[in-house]
CSV table of C-alpha atoms in Angstrom, one decimal:
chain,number,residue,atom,x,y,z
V,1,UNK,CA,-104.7,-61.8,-11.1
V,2,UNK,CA,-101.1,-61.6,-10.3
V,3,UNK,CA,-99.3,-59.6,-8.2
V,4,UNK,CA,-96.4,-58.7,-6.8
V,5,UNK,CA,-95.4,-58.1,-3.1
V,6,UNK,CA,-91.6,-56.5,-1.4
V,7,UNK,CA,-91.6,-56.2,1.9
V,8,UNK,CA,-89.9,-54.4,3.9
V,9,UNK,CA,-90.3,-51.4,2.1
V,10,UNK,CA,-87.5,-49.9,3.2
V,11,UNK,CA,-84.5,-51.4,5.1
V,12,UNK,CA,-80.7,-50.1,6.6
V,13,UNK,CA,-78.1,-51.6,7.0
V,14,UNK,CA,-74.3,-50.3,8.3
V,15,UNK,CA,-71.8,-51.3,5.7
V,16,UNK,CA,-70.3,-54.6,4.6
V,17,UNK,CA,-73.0,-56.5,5.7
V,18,UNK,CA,-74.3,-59.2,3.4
V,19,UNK,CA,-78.7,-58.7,2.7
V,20,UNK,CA,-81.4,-60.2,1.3
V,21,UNK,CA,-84.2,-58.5,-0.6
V,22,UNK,CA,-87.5,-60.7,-0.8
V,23,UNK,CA,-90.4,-60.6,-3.9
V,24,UNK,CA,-93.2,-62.5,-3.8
V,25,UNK,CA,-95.9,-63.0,-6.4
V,26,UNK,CA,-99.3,-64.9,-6.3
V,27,UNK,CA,-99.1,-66.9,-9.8
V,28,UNK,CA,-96.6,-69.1,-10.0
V,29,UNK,CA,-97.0,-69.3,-14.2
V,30,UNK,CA,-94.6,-66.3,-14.9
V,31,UNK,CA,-92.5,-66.3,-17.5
V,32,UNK,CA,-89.7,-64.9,-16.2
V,33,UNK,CA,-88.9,-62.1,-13.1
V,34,UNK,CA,-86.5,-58.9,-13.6
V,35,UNK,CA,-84.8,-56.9,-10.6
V,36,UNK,CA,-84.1,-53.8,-10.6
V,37,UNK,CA,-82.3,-50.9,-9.0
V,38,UNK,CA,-83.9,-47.1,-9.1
V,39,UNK,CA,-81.7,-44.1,-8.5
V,40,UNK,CA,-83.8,-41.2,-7.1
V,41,UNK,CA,-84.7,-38.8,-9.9
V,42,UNK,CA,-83.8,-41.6,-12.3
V,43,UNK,CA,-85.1,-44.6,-14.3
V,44,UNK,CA,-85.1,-47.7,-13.4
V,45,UNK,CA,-81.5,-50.4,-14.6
V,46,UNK,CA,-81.9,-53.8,-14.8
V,47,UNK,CA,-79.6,-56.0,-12.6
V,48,UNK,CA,-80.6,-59.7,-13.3
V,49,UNK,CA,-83.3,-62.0,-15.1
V,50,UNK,CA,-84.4,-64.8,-14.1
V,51,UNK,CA,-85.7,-67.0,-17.0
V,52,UNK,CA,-89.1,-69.1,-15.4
V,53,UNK,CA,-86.5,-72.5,-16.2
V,54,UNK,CA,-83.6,-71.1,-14.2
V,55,UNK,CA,-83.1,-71.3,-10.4
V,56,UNK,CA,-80.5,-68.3,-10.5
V,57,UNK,CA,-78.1,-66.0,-11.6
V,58,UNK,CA,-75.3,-64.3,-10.6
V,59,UNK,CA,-73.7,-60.8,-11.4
V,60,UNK,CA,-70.8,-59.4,-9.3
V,61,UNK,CA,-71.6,-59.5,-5.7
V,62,UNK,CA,-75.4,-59.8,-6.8
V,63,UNK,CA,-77.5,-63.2,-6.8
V,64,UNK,CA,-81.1,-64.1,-7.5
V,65,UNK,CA,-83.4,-66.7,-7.1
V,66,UNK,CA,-86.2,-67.7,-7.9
V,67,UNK,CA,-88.8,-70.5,-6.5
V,68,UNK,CA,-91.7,-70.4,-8.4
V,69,UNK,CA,-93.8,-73.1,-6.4
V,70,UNK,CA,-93.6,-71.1,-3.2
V,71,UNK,CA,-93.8,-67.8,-5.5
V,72,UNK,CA,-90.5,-66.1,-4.0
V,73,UNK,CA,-87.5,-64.6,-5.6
V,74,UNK,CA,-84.8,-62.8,-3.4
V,75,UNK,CA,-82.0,-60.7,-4.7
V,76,UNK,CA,-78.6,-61.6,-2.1
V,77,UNK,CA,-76.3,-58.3,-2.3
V,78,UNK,CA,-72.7,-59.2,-0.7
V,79,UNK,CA,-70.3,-57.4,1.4
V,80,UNK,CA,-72.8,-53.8,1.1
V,81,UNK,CA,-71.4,-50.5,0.0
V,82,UNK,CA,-73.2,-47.1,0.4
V,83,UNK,CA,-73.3,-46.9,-3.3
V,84,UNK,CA,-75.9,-49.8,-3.0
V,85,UNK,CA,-78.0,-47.2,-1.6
V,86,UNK,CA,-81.2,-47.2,-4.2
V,87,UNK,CA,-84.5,-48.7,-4.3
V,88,UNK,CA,-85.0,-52.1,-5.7
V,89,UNK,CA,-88.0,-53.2,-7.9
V,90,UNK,CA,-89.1,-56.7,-9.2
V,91,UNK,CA,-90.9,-57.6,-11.7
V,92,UNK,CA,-92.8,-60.7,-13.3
V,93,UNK,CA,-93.8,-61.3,-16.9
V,94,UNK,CA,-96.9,-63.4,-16.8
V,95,UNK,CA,-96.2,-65.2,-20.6
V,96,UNK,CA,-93.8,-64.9,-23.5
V,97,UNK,CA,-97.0,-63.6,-25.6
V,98,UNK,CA,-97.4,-60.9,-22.9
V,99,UNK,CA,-96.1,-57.7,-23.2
V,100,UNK,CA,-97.6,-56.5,-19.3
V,101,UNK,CA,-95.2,-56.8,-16.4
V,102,UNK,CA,-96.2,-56.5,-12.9
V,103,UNK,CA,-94.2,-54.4,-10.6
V,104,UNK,CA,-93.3,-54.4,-6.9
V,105,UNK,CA,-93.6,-51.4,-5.4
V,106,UNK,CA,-89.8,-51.9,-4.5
V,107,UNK,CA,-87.4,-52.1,-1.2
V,108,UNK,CA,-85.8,-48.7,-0.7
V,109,UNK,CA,-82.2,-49.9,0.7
V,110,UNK,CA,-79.6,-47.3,3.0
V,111,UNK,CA,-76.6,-48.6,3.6
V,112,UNK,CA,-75.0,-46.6,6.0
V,113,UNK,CA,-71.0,-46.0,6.1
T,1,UNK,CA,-74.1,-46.8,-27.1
T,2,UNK,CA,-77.9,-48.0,-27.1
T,3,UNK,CA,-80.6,-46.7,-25.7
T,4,UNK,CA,-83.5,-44.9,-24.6
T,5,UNK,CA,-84.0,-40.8,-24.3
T,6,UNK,CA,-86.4,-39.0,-22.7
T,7,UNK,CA,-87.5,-35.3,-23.1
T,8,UNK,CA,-87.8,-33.2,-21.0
T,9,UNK,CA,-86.6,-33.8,-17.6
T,10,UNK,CA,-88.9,-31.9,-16.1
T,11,UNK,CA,-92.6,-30.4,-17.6
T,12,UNK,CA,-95.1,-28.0,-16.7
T,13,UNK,CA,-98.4,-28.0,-17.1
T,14,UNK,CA,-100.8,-25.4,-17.2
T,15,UNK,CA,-105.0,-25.9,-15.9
T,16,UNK,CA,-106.6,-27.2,-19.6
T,17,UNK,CA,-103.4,-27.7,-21.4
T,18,UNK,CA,-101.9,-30.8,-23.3
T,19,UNK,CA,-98.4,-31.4,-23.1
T,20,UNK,CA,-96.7,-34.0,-24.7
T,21,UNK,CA,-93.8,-36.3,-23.0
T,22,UNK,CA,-91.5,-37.6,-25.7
T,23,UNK,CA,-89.4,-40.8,-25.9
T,24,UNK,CA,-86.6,-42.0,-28.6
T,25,UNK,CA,-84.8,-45.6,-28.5
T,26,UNK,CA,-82.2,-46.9,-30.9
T,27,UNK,CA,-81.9,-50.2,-29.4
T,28,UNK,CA,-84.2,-51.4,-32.4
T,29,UNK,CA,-86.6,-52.6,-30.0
T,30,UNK,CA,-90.2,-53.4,-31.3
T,31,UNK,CA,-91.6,-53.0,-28.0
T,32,UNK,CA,-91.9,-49.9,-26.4
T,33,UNK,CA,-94.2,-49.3,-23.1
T,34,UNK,CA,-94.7,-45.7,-20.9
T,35,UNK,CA,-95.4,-45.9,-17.1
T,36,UNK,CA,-96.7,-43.6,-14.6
T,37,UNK,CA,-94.7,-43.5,-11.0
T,38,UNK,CA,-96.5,-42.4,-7.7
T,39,UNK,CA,-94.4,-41.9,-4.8
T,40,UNK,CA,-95.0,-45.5,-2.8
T,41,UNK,CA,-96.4,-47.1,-5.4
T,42,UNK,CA,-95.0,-49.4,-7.8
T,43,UNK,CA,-95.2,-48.6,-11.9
T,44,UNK,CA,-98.6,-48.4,-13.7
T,45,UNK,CA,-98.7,-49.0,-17.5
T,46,UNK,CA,-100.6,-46.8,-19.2
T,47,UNK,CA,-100.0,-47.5,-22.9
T,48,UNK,CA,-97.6,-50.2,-24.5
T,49,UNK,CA,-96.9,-50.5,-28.6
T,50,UNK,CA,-95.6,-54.1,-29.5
T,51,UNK,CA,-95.4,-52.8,-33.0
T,52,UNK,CA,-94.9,-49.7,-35.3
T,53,UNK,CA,-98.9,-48.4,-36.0
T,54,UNK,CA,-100.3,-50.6,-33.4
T,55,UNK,CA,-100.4,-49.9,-29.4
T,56,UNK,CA,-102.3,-51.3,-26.9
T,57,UNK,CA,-104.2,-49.4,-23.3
T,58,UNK,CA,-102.6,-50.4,-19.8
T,59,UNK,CA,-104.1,-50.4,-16.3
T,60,UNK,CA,-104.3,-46.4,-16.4
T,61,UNK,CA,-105.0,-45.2,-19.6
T,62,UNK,CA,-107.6,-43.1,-19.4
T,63,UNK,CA,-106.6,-38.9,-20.0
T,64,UNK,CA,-103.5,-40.0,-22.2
T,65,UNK,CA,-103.0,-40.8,-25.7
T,66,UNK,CA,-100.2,-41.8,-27.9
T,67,UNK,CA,-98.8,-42.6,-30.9
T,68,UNK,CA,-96.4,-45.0,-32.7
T,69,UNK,CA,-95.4,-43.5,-36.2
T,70,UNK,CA,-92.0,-44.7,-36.1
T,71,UNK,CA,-90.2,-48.2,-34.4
T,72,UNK,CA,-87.7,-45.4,-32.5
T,73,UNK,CA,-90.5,-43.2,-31.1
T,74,UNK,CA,-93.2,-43.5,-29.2
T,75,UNK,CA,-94.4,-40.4,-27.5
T,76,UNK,CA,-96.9,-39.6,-24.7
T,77,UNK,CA,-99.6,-36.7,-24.7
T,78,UNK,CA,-100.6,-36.1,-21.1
T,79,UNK,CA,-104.4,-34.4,-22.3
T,80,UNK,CA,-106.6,-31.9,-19.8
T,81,UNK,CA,-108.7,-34.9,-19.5
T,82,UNK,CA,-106.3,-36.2,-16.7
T,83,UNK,CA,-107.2,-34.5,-13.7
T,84,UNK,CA,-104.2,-35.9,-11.5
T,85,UNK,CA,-101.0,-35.4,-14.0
T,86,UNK,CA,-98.7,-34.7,-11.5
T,87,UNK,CA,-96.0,-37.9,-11.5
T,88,UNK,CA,-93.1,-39.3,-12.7
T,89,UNK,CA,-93.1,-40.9,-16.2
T,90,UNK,CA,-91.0,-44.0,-17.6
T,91,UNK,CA,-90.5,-45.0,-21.1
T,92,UNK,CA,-89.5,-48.6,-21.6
T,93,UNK,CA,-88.8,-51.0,-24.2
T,94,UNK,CA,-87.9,-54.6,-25.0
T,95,UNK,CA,-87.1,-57.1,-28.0
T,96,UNK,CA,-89.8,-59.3,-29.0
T,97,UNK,CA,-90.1,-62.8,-30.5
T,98,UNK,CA,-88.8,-65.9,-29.1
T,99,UNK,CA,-85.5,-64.3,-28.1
T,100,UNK,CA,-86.7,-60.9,-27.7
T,101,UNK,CA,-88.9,-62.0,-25.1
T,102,UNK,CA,-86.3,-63.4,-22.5
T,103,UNK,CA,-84.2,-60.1,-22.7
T,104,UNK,CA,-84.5,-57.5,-20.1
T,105,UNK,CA,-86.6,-53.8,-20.5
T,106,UNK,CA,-84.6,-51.0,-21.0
T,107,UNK,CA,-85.6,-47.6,-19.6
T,108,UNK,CA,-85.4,-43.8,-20.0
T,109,UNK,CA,-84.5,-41.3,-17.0
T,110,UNK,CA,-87.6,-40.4,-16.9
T,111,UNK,CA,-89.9,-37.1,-17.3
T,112,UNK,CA,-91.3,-35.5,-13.8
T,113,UNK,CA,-94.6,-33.9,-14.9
T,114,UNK,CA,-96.1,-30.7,-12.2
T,115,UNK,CA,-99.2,-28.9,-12.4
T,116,UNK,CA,-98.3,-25.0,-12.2
């Protein structure tokens, strides 16, 4: 059964500083992995997607990657603002047939000014 | 622009009442999925719908029902059956197919569901 592990849960950081968000997952057959970010109050927005065939990708000051024989993606945030502040989820799709994602339970990130 | 609406914001719920949580998307998705949200836990599924007339139970399905009438709408009825309502509730949704499959879910702000 897979699932899906962030640690820490939360994490603080004074501004400008560059970070790295870690998810893990026990099944290394996924068919792709999603981050997100999660206002409080609000739904969740996607940030990246990581296709099972890619390595990374890129958006703004945001890169993930993804290593799916040691099961570990990590999302790198550059040169951290306070409007980073949010909770971060990932997420893994086990197939292409699947329609069942398995969430982290997320990274709840200050960044302080 | 595109995407996914969710009514109301915030719900009460009286002892032995149904409510009903709804959820419109006109990103002509075929997939559409609702989640349950516990503080310090990650997201549940409780029902997904990979097709108009068709749906499918998640992990936590048990006290909720739904339907799927039309491709844009797929609501949520939270019944008295579910002792524990009180949470916050995503609606998602997602292409499907070859293509469909690699894109990423799209959510809804969310409905935050109390017991009065």
């Amino acid at each position: 059964k897979q699932e899906v592990t962030q640690i820490p849960a939360a994490l603080s950081v004074p501004e400008g500083e560059n970070l790295v968000l870690n998810c893990s997952f026990t099944d290394s057959a996924i068919y792709n992995l999603q981050w997100f970010r999660q206002d409080p109050g609000k739904g969740l927005t996607s940030l990246l997607l990581i296709q099972s065939s890619q390595r990374e990708q890129t958006s703004g000051r945001l890169n993930a990657s993804l290593d799916k024989s040691s099961g570990r993606s990590t999302l790198y945030i550059a040169a951290s603002q306070p409007g980073d502040s949010a909770t971060y989820l990932c997420a893994v799709k086990p197939g292409p047939g699947t329609y069942k994602y398995i969430f982290g339970t997320g990274t709840r990130l200050k960044v302080l000014a | 622009d595109g995407g996914i609406t969710q009514s109301p914001k915030y719900l009460f719920r009286k002892e032995g009442q149904n409510v009903t949580l709804s959820c419109e998307q006109n990103l002509n998705h075929d997939a559409m999925y609702w989640y349950r949200q516990d503080p310090g836990q990650g997201l549940r599924l409780i029902y997904y719908s990979q097709i108009v007339n068709d749906f499918q139970k998640g992990d936590i399905a048990e006290g909720y029902s739904v339907s799927r009438e039309k491709k844009e709408s797929f609501p949520l009825t939270v019944t008295s059956a579910q002792k524990n309502p009180t949470a916050f509730y995503l609606c998602a949704s997602t292409g499907t197919g070859e293509r469909g499959s690699n894109q990423p879910q799209h959510f809804g702000d969310g409905t935050r569901l109390s017991i009065l």
